[in-house]
Coordinates of C-alpha atoms in Angstrom, one line a residue:
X16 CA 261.8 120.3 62.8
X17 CA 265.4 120.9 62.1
X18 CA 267.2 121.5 58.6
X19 CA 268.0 118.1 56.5
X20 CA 271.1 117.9 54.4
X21 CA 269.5 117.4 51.0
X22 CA 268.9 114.0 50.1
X23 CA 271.8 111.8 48.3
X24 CA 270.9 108.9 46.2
X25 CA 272.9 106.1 45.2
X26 CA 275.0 106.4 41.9
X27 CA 273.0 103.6 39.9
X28 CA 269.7 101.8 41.3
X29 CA 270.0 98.5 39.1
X30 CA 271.4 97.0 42.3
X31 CA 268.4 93.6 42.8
X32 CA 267.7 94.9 45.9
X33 CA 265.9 97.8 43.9
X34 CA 264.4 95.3 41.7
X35 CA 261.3 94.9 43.6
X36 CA 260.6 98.7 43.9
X37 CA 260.9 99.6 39.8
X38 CA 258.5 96.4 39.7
X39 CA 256.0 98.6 42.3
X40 CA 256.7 101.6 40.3
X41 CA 256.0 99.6 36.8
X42 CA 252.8 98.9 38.3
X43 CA 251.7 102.0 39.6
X44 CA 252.4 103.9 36.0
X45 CA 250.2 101.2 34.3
X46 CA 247.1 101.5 37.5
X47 CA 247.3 105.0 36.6
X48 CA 246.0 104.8 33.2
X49 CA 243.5 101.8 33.8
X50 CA 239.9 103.0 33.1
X51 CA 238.0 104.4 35.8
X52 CA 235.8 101.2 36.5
X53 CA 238.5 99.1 36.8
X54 CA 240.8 101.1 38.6
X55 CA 238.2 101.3 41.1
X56 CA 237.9 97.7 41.3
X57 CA 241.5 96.9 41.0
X58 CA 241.6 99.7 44.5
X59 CA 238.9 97.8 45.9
X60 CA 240.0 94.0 45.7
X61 CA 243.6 95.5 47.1
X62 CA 242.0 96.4 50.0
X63 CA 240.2 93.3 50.4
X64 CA 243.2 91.8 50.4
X65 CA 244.9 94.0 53.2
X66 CA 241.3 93.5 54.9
X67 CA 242.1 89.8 55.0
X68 CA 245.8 89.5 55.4
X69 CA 247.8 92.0 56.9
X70 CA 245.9 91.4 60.7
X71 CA 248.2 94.0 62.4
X72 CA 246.7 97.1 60.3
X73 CA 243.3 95.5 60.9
X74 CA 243.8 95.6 64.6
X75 CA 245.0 98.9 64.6
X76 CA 242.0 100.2 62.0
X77 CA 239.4 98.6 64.5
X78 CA 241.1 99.9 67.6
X79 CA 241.0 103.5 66.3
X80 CA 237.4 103.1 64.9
X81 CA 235.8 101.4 67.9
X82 CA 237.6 104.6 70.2
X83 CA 236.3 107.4 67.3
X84 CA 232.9 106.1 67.0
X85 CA 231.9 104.3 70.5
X86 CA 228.2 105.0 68.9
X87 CA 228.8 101.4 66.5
X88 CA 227.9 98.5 67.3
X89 CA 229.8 95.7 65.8
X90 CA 228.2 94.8 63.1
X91 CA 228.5 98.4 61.9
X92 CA 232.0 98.6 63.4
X93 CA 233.2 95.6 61.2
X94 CA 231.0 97.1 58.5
X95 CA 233.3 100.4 58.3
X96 CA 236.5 98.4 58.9
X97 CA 236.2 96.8 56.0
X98 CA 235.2 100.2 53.9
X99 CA 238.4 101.7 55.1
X100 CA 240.6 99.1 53.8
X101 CA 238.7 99.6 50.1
X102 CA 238.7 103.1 50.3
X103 CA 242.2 102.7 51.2
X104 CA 243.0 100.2 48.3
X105 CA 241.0 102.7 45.9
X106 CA 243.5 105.2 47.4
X107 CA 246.8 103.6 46.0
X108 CA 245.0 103.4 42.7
X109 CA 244.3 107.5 43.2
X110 CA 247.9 108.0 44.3
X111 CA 249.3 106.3 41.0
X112 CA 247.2 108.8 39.4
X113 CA 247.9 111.8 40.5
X114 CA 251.3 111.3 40.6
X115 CA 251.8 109.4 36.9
X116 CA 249.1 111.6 34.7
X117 CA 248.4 115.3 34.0
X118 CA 245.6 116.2 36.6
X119 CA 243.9 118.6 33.1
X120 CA 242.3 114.7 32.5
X121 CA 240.3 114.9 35.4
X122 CA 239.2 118.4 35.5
X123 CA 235.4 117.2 34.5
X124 CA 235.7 115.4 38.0
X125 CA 236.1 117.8 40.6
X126 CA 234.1 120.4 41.9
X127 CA 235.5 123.1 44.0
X128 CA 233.6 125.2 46.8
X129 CA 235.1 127.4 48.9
X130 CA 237.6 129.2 46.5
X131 CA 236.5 132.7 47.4
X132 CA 237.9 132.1 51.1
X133 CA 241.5 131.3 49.3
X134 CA 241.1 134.4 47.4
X135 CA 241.0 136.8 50.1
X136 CA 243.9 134.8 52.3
X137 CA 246.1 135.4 49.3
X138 CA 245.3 138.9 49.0
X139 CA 246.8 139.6 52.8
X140 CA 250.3 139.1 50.9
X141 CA 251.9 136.8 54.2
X142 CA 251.9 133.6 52.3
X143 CA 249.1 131.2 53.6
X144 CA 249.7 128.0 55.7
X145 CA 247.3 125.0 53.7
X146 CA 245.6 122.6 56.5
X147 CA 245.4 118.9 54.6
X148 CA 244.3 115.7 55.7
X149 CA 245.6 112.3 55.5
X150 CA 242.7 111.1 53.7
X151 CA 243.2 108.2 50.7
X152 CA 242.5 110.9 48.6
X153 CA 245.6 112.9 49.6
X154 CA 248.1 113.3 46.8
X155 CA 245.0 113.0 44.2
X156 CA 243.7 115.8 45.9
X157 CA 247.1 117.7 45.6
X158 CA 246.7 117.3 41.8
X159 CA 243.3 118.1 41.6
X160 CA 244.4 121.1 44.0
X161 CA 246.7 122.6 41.6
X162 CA 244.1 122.9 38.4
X163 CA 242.8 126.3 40.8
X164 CA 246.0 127.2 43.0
X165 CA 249.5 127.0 43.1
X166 CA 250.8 125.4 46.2
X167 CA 254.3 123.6 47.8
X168 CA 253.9 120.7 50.0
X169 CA 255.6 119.5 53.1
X170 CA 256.3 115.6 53.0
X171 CA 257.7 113.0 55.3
X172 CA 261.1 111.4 53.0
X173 CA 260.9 107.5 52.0
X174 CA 263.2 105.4 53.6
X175 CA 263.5 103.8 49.9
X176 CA 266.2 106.0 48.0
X177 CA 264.3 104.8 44.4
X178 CA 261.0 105.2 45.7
X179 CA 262.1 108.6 47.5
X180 CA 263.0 109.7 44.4
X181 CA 259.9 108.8 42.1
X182 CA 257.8 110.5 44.8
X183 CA 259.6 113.8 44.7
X184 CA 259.8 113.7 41.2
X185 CA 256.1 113.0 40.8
X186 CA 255.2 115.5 43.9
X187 CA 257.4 118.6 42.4
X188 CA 255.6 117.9 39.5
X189 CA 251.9 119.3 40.9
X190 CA 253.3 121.2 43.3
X191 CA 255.6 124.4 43.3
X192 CA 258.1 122.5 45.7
X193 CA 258.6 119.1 48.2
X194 CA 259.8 120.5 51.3
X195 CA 261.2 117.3 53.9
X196 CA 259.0 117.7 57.0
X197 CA 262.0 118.1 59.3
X198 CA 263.0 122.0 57.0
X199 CA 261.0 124.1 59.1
X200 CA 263.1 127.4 58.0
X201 CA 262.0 126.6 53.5
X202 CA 258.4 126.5 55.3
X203 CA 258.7 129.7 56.7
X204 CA 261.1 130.9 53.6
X205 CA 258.4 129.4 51.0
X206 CA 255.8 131.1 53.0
X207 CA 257.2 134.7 53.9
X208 CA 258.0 134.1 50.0
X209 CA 254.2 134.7 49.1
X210 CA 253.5 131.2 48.8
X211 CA 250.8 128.8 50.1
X212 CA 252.4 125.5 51.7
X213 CA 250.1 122.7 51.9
X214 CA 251.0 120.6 55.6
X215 CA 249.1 118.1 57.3
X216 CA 249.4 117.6 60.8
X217 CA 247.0 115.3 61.9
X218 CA 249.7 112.2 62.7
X219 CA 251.1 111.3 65.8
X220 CA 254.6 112.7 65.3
X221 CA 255.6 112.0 69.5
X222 CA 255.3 114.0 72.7
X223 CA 258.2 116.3 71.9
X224 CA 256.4 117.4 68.9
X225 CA 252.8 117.6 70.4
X226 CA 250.9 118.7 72.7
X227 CA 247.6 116.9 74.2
X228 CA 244.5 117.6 72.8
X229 CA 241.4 116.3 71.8
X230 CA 240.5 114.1 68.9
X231 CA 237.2 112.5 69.0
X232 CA 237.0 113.1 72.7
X233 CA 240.6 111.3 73.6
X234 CA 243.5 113.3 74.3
X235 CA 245.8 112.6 71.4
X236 CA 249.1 113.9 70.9
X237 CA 248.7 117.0 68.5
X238 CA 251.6 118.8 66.7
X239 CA 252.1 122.0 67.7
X240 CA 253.7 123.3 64.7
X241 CA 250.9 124.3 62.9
X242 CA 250.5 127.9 65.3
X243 CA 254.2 127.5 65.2
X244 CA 254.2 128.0 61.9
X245 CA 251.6 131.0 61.8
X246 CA 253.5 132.8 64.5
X247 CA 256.5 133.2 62.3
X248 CA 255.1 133.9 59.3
X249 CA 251.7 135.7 60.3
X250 CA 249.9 134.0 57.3
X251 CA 246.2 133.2 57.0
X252 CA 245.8 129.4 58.1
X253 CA 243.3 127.7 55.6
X254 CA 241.3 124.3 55.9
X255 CA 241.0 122.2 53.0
X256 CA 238.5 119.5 52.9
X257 CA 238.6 117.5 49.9
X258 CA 237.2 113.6 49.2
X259 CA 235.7 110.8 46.5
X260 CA 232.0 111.2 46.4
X261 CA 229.6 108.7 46.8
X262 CA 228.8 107.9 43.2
X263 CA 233.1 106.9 43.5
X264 CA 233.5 109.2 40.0
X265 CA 233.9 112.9 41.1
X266 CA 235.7 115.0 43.5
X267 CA 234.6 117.8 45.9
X268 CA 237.7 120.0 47.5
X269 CA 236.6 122.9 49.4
X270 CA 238.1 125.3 51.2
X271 CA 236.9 126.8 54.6
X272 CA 237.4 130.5 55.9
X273 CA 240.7 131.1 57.6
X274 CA 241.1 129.3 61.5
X275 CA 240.0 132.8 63.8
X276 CA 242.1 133.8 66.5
X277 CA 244.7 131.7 65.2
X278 CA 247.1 131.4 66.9
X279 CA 245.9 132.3 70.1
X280 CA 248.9 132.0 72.3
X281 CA 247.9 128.8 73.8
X282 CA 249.1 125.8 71.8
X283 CA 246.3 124.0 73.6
X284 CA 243.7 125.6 72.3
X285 CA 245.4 126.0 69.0
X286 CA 245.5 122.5 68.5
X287 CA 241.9 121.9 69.7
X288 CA 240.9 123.7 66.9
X289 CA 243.0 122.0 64.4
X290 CA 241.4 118.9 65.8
X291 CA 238.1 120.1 65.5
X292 CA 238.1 121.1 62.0
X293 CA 240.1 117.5 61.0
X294 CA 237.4 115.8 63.1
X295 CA 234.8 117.6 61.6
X296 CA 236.0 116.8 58.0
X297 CA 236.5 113.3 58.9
X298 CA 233.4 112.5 60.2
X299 CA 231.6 113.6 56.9
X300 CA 233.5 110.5 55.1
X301 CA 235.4 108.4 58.1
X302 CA 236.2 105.4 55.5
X303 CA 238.5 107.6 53.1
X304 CA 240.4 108.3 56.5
X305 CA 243.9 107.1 57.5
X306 CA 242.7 104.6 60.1
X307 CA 245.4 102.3 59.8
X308 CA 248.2 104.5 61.2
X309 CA 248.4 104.6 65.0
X310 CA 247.3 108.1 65.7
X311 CA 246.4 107.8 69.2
X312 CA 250.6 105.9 70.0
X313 CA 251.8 108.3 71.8
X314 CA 249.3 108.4 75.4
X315 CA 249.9 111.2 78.7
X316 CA 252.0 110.0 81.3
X317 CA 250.6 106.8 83.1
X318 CA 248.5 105.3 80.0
X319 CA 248.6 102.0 78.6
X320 CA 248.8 101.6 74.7
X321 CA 245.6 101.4 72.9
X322 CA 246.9 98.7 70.6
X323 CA 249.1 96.3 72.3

């Protein structure tokens, strides 16, 4: 995680090779303000369509599935494939929104436990490290997030210089500040600052980044920033849970009490209880999940790939 030069956008975007993203932004500003039913439906039928269509994201969705949950059979496998995809497809829907609107409209849908935990990691005065999840839900829950706390974000750039920018934009907008993934020193700035940073590290960012750790009982290559992190700043590490319940109207976030012994000097056992609070939280709604990113790519010396 090494310092970026700031990111430089191009003097005009009315270039046509643009043309297709302000068409995608277009129609993420009008999903955003859809009514609830059919927003949901809208989510649901694009993930249908990914479901049918886009085989490689199945394959990889199924692979992670059947190696998370050996328990299914496949009936039930195929069963939660599919309810990944929609949850997934509801989740672009969610993104739009909490991106394009002012999160005070959906106050009357969340619920927040937990906040009493935040409280007293705030009071330490170190700044607190945020533990998110790459749930569908993410950047609604972000909005939702900043109706109770103030909070920066760390985010991985677009390779899309108009798309880049309409994310920041949007993301700087709920949060106190977008900090590119790769800045570790305005991570530990922001958070000897006396500010909570909001970082998710439950992808597969490579073996130089990670150590090996379990996930679901397979070693999977964890990052090892996260006690990073909380070495140099000595902040509180807190783990957020947050997700669409089932009646696919409301919100719970909910914040756990600060990671003990944390970190422990062993990035090993640091990153197995990362795991085990991302598992844990995962497990209480696995279709709102990520699934369709390879998170177990990177394998220990001498394995083959789970997905080729």
């Amino acid at each position: 995680m090494s310092k970026r030069k700031r990111h430089e956008y191009p003097e005009s975007f009315a270039h046509p090779r643009y043309w297709s993203t302000w068409c995608a932004i277009g129609l993420m500003r009008a999903g955003a303000f859809l009514p609830w039913r059919l927003k949901l439906w809208v989510g649901k039928v694009i993930g249908e369509l990914v479901w049918r269509f886009v085989k490689r994201r199945r394959h990889i969705t199924e692979t992670n599935l059947r190696l998370c949950f050996p328990e299914l059979d496949e009936r039930e496998l195929a069963r939660l494939v599919r309810r990944t995809f929609h949850a997934n497809g509801i989740g672009i829907l969610e993104t739009a929104t909490g991106w394009c609107r002012d999160p005070e409209h959906l106050r009357h849908r969340v619920s927040f436990k937990g906040t009493e935990h935040m409280e007293a990691a705030k009071a330490k005065g170190k700044g607190v490290l945020i533990i998110g999840i790459h749930f569908s839900t993410l950047d609604l829950g972000g909005a939702l997030h900043s109706l109770f706390f103030d909070a920066d974000v760390v985010y991985r750039p677009h390779n899309n210089p108009l798309f880049e920018r309409f994310m920041t934009k949007a993301r700087r907008g709920i949060f106190g500040a977008a900090i590119d993934r790769h800045d570790l020193r305005g991570v530990v700035r922001r958070i000897k600052g006396g500010h909570a940073v909001w970082y998710s590290p439950d992808q597969d960012f490579g073996r130089e980044a990670s150590v090996f750790a379990p996930f679901f009982g397979i070693d999977a290559a964890s990052i090892r920033l996260t006690s990073k992190i909380a070495r140099m700043t000595g902040a509180p590490v807190m783990p957020l849970m947050f997700h669409r319940n089932p009646d696919n109207r409301t919100y719970t976030l909910e914040y756990l009490p600060a990671l003990e012994n944390f970190p422990s000097g062993d990035e090993v056992a640091d990153a197995t209880q990362v795991n085990a609070f991302i598992e844990m939280a995962i497990r209480k709604h696995p279709e709102q999940y990520l699934w369709l990113h390879r998170r177990f790519k990177t394998r220990p010396e001498g394995e083959a790939s789970f997905y080729d």
